[in-house]
Amino acid sequence: MTAKITLYTMPGACSLADHIALHWVGVTFDVVKLDHAAIKQPEFLAINPAGAVPVLKVGEWVLTQNMAILNYIADRFPDAKLGGDGTPQSRAEVNRWLALLNADLHTSFPPLFGATAYLGEDVANKTKEIAKARIRSLFERLDAQLTGRVWLTGERSIADPYLFVVMRWAFGMKIDLSDLSNLNAFFTRMSTDAGVQAAMAAEGLQR
Ligand SMILES: N[C@@H](CCC(=O)N[C@@H](CS)C(=O)NCC(=O)O)C(=O)O
């Protein structure tokens, strides 16, 4: 019997990327939907002491860190070809863009989510401005990369759902991306994708 796969997610959080990837590979899995309070409770901290999603449970094995989870999904279900075309170069390209999304872009958002509020209003506002400028410049690079491409690395990969997630955050934070036409076309394509829609519906998200 194959081990049961369970994804711990929070609606619209970075775990939505894993949720979409699991739909894309076509595996049967369970979803545990949590909120901010639940991920800080002892029950969840016993699973992930960081008190963060995503968490992927495969049988009794617990995997954390989004890049590791997405790479695991790609490797475990190679027929879906979400980790490149099998060459080291294509895999490196997938991880290059995944790293930009996870390590550079994702980590630029916390000031906008209130993480620097403890610095007082003036300084916190300044950190928000700096974060917005950095986010905008990273999205410009992503838009340029999408020139002539339907997917970030040419072929659909585990990087694409992550890009969709951070674009949703940018829209939520009213960061103007309206002139970045490649990104907007990408977002529209993703929004009509069956796997994206299934994951969104399961997380109770509209758009
Ligand atoms: N380095 C971790 C970061 C995960 C992360 O930032 N998760 C957010 C949701 S997008 C979270 O659960 N935050 C809750 C918190 O930090 O309190 C990863 O890449 O998986």
Tab-separated table of C-alpha atoms and ligand atoms in Angstrom:
chain	number	residue	atom	x	y	z
A	1	MET	CA	0.000	0.000	0.000
A	2	THR	CA	1.374	3.453	-0.862
A	3	ALA	CA	1.753	5.936	1.952
A	4	LYS	CA	-0.975	8.530	2.341
A	5	ILE	CA	-0.027	12.074	1.289
A	6	THR	CA	-1.339	14.977	3.367
A	7	LEU	CA	-0.738	18.655	2.657
A	8	TYR	CA	-1.059	21.171	5.498
A	9	THR	CA	-2.051	24.486	4.016
A	10	MET	CA	-3.369	27.928	4.884
A	11	PRO	CA	-5.710	29.586	2.340
A	12	GLY	CA	-3.709	31.603	-0.203
A	13	ALA	CA	-0.376	31.073	1.585
A	14	CYS	CA	2.736	29.760	-0.178
A	15	SER	CA	1.345	26.261	0.438
A	16	LEU	CA	-1.132	26.970	-2.390
A	17	ALA	CA	1.793	26.307	-4.769
A	18	ASP	CA	2.194	22.760	-3.436
A	19	HIS	CA	-1.569	22.296	-3.502
A	20	ILE	CA	-1.651	23.181	-7.222
A	21	ALA	CA	1.389	20.975	-7.961
A	22	LEU	CA	-0.312	18.008	-6.272
A	23	HIS	CA	-3.320	18.500	-8.555
A	24	TRP	CA	-1.044	18.771	-11.586
A	25	VAL	CA	0.629	15.429	-10.870
A	26	GLY	CA	-2.781	13.805	-10.434
A	27	VAL	CA	-2.167	12.065	-7.104
A	28	THR	CA	-4.842	11.476	-4.474
A	29	PHE	CA	-4.063	13.458	-1.321
A	30	ASP	CA	-5.651	14.867	1.822
A	31	VAL	CA	-5.640	18.549	2.729
A	32	VAL	CA	-5.550	19.938	6.251
A	33	LYS	CA	-6.638	23.568	6.059
A	34	LEU	CA	-5.330	25.707	8.922
A	35	ASP	CA	-5.473	29.347	9.960
A	36	HIS	CA	-2.871	31.609	11.604
A	37	ALA	CA	-3.962	30.626	15.103
A	38	ALA	CA	-3.906	26.888	14.370
A	39	ILE	CA	-0.318	26.875	13.036
A	40	LYS	CA	0.898	28.236	16.400
A	41	GLN	CA	-0.897	25.580	18.473
A	42	PRO	CA	1.043	22.723	20.133
A	43	GLU	CA	-0.678	20.151	17.925
A	44	PHE	CA	0.740	21.701	14.748
A	45	LEU	CA	4.062	22.765	16.317
A	46	ALA	CA	4.662	19.081	17.040
A	47	ILE	CA	4.502	18.520	13.274
A	48	ASN	CA	6.453	21.643	12.277
A	49	PRO	CA	8.229	23.505	15.107
A	50	ALA	CA	8.549	26.514	12.773
A	51	GLY	CA	4.769	26.994	12.995
A	52	ALA	CA	4.542	27.501	9.260
A	53	VAL	CA	3.023	25.940	6.185
A	54	PRO	CA	3.539	24.156	3.866
A	55	VAL	CA	4.016	20.769	5.453
A	56	LEU	CA	3.776	17.572	3.458
A	57	LYS	CA	3.203	14.339	5.297
A	58	VAL	CA	3.908	11.118	3.412
A	59	GLY	CA	2.908	8.260	5.683
A	60	GLU	CA	4.737	9.122	8.907
A	61	TRP	CA	7.452	11.162	7.149
A	62	VAL	CA	7.111	14.923	7.583
A	63	LEU	CA	8.671	17.272	5.036
A	64	THR	CA	8.872	21.054	5.454
A	65	GLN	CA	10.294	23.917	3.354
A	66	ASN	CA	8.495	24.773	0.161
A	67	MET	CA	11.413	24.230	-2.209
A	68	ALA	CA	12.005	20.755	-0.795
A	69	ILE	CA	8.316	19.871	-0.992
A	70	LEU	CA	7.912	21.094	-4.566
A	71	ASN	CA	11.056	19.256	-5.669
A	72	TYR	CA	9.819	16.125	-3.903
A	73	ILE	CA	6.486	16.327	-5.751
A	74	ALA	CA	8.317	16.739	-9.084
A	75	ASP	CA	10.661	13.804	-8.367
A	76	ARG	CA	8.028	11.500	-6.947
A	77	PHE	CA	5.763	11.950	-9.974
A	78	PRO	CA	8.198	12.275	-12.901
A	79	ASP	CA	5.558	11.594	-15.570
A	80	ALA	CA	4.095	15.049	-14.892
A	81	LYS	CA	7.455	16.576	-15.921
A	82	LEU	CA	7.294	19.403	-13.382
A	83	GLY	CA	11.042	19.294	-12.707
A	84	GLY	CA	12.447	19.929	-16.170
A	85	ASP	CA	13.031	17.555	-19.069
A	86	GLY	CA	15.400	15.215	-17.258
A	87	THR	CA	18.598	17.128	-18.023
A	88	PRO	CA	20.627	18.747	-15.226
A	89	GLN	CA	20.404	22.065	-17.083
A	90	SER	CA	16.606	22.132	-17.212
A	91	ARG	CA	16.400	21.100	-13.550
A	92	ALA	CA	18.796	23.911	-12.634
A	93	GLU	CA	16.626	26.379	-14.569
A	94	VAL	CA	13.547	25.258	-12.626
A	95	ASN	CA	15.412	25.670	-9.340
A	96	ARG	CA	16.911	28.993	-10.394
A	97	TRP	CA	13.418	30.515	-10.782
A	98	LEU	CA	12.032	28.662	-7.795
A	99	ALA	CA	14.845	30.114	-5.677
A	100	LEU	CA	14.133	33.626	-6.901
A	101	LEU	CA	10.478	33.157	-5.953
A	102	ASN	CA	11.082	31.481	-2.589
A	103	ALA	CA	14.259	33.147	-1.347
A	104	ASP	CA	14.055	36.614	-2.927
A	105	LEU	CA	10.448	37.478	-3.750
A	106	HIS	CA	8.530	35.648	-1.008
A	107	THR	CA	10.840	37.022	1.676
A	108	SER	CA	10.283	40.587	0.472
A	109	PHE	CA	6.600	40.494	1.461
A	110	PRO	CA	6.660	40.313	5.307
A	111	PRO	CA	6.924	44.112	5.841
A	112	LEU	CA	3.749	44.473	3.769
A	113	PHE	CA	2.063	41.862	5.948
A	114	GLY	CA	2.930	43.905	9.063
A	115	ALA	CA	6.154	42.176	10.147
A	116	THR	CA	7.944	45.487	10.742
A	117	ALA	CA	5.079	47.228	12.580
A	118	TYR	CA	7.092	46.987	15.842
A	119	LEU	CA	9.479	49.599	14.416
A	120	GLY	CA	6.787	52.274	14.675
A	121	GLU	CA	4.676	53.773	11.934
A	122	ASP	CA	7.280	55.961	10.177
A	123	VAL	CA	9.993	53.321	9.947
A	124	ALA	CA	7.496	50.562	9.190
A	125	ASN	CA	6.109	52.635	6.323
A	126	LYS	CA	9.616	53.139	5.008
A	127	THR	CA	10.276	49.381	5.108
A	128	LYS	CA	7.019	48.887	3.189
A	129	GLU	CA	8.125	51.319	0.481
A	130	ILE	CA	11.498	49.581	0.158
A	131	ALA	CA	9.802	46.174	0.046
A	132	LYS	CA	7.379	47.334	-2.643
A	133	ALA	CA	10.213	48.648	-4.829
A	134	ARG	CA	12.142	45.382	-4.465
A	135	ILE	CA	9.032	43.309	-5.200
A	136	ARG	CA	8.268	45.418	-8.257
A	137	SER	CA	11.817	44.995	-9.634
A	138	LEU	CA	11.709	41.215	-9.121
A	139	PHE	CA	8.378	41.056	-10.949
A	140	GLU	CA	9.936	43.029	-13.810
A	141	ARG	CA	12.606	40.318	-14.113
A	142	LEU	CA	9.943	37.632	-14.060
A	143	ASP	CA	7.956	39.484	-16.727
A	144	ALA	CA	11.061	39.672	-18.922
A	145	GLN	CA	11.682	35.946	-18.431
A	146	LEU	CA	8.126	35.226	-19.624
A	147	THR	CA	8.734	37.000	-22.945
A	148	GLY	CA	7.907	34.412	-25.601
A	149	ARG	CA	7.240	31.772	-22.932
A	150	VAL	CA	3.968	30.322	-21.683
A	151	TRP	CA	5.637	28.996	-18.535
A	152	LEU	CA	8.521	30.440	-16.544
A	153	THR	CA	11.122	27.963	-17.801
A	154	GLY	CA	9.470	27.246	-21.141
A	155	GLU	CA	7.781	24.036	-19.980
A	156	ARG	CA	5.308	23.869	-17.107
A	157	SER	CA	7.141	23.297	-13.815
A	158	ILE	CA	6.904	23.544	-10.038
A	159	ALA	CA	8.021	27.192	-10.326
A	160	ASP	CA	4.776	28.263	-12.036
A	161	PRO	CA	2.338	27.750	-9.146
A	162	TYR	CA	4.720	29.662	-6.852
A	163	LEU	CA	4.696	32.598	-9.268
A	164	PHE	CA	0.894	32.493	-9.292
A	165	VAL	CA	0.819	32.621	-5.477
A	166	VAL	CA	3.127	35.624	-5.138
A	167	MET	CA	1.214	37.446	-7.871
A	168	ARG	CA	-1.958	36.981	-5.808
A	169	TRP	CA	-0.127	38.507	-2.830
A	170	ALA	CA	1.030	41.461	-4.949
A	171	PHE	CA	-2.517	42.112	-6.141
A	172	GLY	CA	-3.730	41.866	-2.548
A	173	MET	CA	-1.140	44.449	-1.502
A	174	LYS	CA	-2.130	46.752	-4.417
A	175	ILE	CA	1.269	46.562	-6.081
A	176	ASP	CA	0.696	47.802	-9.609
A	177	LEU	CA	1.753	45.147	-12.121
A	178	SER	CA	-0.723	46.260	-14.802
A	179	ASP	CA	1.993	47.200	-17.316
A	180	LEU	CA	3.711	43.802	-17.072
A	181	SER	CA	1.751	42.134	-19.857
A	182	ASN	CA	3.562	38.781	-19.860
A	183	LEU	CA	2.861	38.346	-16.172
A	184	ASN	CA	-0.788	39.309	-16.576
A	185	ALA	CA	-1.236	36.835	-19.445
A	186	PHE	CA	0.404	34.169	-17.265
A	187	PHE	CA	-1.957	34.964	-14.377
A	188	THR	CA	-5.006	34.734	-16.651
A	189	ARG	CA	-3.823	31.372	-18.031
A	190	MET	CA	-3.229	30.038	-14.525
A	191	SER	CA	-6.627	31.271	-13.331
A	192	THR	CA	-8.402	29.110	-15.918
A	193	ASP	CA	-6.283	25.995	-15.251
A	194	ALA	CA	-8.294	23.089	-13.819
A	195	GLY	CA	-5.682	22.200	-11.184
A	196	VAL	CA	-5.377	25.801	-10.039
A	197	GLN	CA	-9.152	26.113	-9.815
A	198	ALA	CA	-9.455	22.868	-7.841
A	199	ALA	CA	-6.808	23.970	-5.322
A	200	MET	CA	-8.335	27.437	-5.015
A	201	ALA	CA	-11.815	26.020	-4.455
A	202	ALA	CA	-10.518	23.623	-1.793
A	203	GLU	CA	-8.910	26.576	0.017
A	204	GLY	CA	-12.105	28.656	-0.297
A	205	LEU	CA	-10.485	31.273	-2.573
A	206	GLN	CA	-12.309	33.169	-5.312
A	207	ARG	CA	-9.475	34.629	-7.376
B	1	LIG	N1	11.039	28.941	4.528
B	1	LIG	C1	9.691	28.460	4.626
B	1	LIG	C2	8.761	29.646	4.819
B	1	LIG	C3	7.325	29.224	4.871
B	1	LIG	C4	6.433	30.407	5.139
B	1	LIG	O1	6.845	31.577	5.123
B	1	LIG	N2	5.169	30.099	5.396
B	1	LIG	C5	4.214	31.121	5.759
B	1	LIG	C6	2.998	31.103	4.855
B	1	LIG	S1	3.404	31.639	3.223
B	1	LIG	C7	3.727	30.837	7.161
B	1	LIG	O2	3.254	29.764	7.441
B	1	LIG	N3	3.872	31.825	8.031
B	1	LIG	C8	3.383	31.726	9.353
B	1	LIG	C9	4.261	32.465	10.273
B	1	LIG	O3	5.405	32.687	9.932
B	1	LIG	O4	3.787	32.809	11.339
B	1	LIG	C10	9.325	27.712	3.349
B	1	LIG	O5	9.824	28.092	2.274
B	1	LIG	O6	8.551	26.750	3.420
